[in-house]
Coordinates of C-alpha atoms in Angstrom, one line a residue:
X1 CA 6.5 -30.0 -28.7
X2 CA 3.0 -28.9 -29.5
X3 CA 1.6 -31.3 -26.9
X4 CA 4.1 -30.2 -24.2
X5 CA 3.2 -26.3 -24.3
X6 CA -0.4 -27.3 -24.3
X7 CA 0.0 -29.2 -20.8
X8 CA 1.8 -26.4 -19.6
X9 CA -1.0 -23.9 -20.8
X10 CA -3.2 -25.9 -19.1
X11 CA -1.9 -25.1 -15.2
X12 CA -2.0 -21.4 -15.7
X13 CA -4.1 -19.7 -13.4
X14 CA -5.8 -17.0 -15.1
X15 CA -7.3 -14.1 -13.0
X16 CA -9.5 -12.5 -15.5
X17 CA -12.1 -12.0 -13.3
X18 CA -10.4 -11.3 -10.2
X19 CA -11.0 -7.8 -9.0
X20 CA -8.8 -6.7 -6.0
X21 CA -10.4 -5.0 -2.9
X22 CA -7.6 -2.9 -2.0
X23 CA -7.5 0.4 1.2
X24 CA -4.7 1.7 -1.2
X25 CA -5.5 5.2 -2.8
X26 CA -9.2 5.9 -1.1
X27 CA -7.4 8.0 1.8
X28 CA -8.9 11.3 1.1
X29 CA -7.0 14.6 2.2
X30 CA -9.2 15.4 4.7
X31 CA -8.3 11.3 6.8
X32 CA -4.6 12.4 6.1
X33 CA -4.7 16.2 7.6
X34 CA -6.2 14.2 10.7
X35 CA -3.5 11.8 11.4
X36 CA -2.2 12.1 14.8
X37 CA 1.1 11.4 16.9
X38 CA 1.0 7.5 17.4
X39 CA -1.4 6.5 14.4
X40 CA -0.1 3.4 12.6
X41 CA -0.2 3.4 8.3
X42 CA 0.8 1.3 6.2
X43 CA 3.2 3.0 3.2
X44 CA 4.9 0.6 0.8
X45 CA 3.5 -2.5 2.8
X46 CA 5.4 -1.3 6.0
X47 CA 4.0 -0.3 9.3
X48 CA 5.0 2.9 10.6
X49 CA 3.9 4.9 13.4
X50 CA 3.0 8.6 12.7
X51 CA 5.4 10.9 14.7
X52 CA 5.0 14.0 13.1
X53 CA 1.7 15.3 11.6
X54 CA 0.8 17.9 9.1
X55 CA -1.5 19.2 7.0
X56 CA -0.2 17.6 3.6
X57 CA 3.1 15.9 4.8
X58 CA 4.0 13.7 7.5
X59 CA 6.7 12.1 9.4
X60 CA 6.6 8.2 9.9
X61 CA 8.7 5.8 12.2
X62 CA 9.0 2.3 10.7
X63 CA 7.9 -0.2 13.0
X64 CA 10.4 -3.0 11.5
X65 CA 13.8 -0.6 11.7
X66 CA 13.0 2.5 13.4
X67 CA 14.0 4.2 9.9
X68 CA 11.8 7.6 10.0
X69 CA 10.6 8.8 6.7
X70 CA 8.9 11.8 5.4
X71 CA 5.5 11.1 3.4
X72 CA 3.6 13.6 1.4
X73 CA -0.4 13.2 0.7
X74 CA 0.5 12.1 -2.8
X75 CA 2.6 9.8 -2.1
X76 CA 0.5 8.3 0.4
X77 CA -2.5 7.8 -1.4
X78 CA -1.2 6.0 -4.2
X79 CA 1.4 3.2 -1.4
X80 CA -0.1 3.7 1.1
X81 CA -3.5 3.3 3.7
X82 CA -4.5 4.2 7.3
X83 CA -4.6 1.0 9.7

């Protein structure tokens, strides 16, 4: 049994020095205030197209379903990133 959980250990893939370059959460207040009618974002690793702006929340049409969606700054900087 031993032998067996080493062999299975041994096909792990372990990620300890993998350091993610991610757009998610470096959208500063001032990129989001300027968000315009027609701007696509990304929120929750879903287009949407911006169809009403605002100064800290906005209102997003999903590309995939047409589902619109209200997103506040906060919100969007930690799911979300400008495309």
């Amino acid at each position: 049994m031993e032998r067996y959980n080493l062999l299975i250990m041994k096909h792990i893939e372990i990620y300890e020095n993998y350091e993610p370059k991610t757009l998610i959460g470096n959208t500063t207040l001032e990129q989001f205030k300027n968000l315009r009618r027609g701007d696509k974002i990304k929120y929750l690793g879903t287009p949407y197209i911006v169809e009403e702006p605002g100064d800290f929340l906005i209102s997003a049409r999903s590309e995939e379903d047409g589902e619109i969606i209200e997103i506040n700054y906060n919100m969007f900087k930690s799911k979300g990133f400008i495309s």
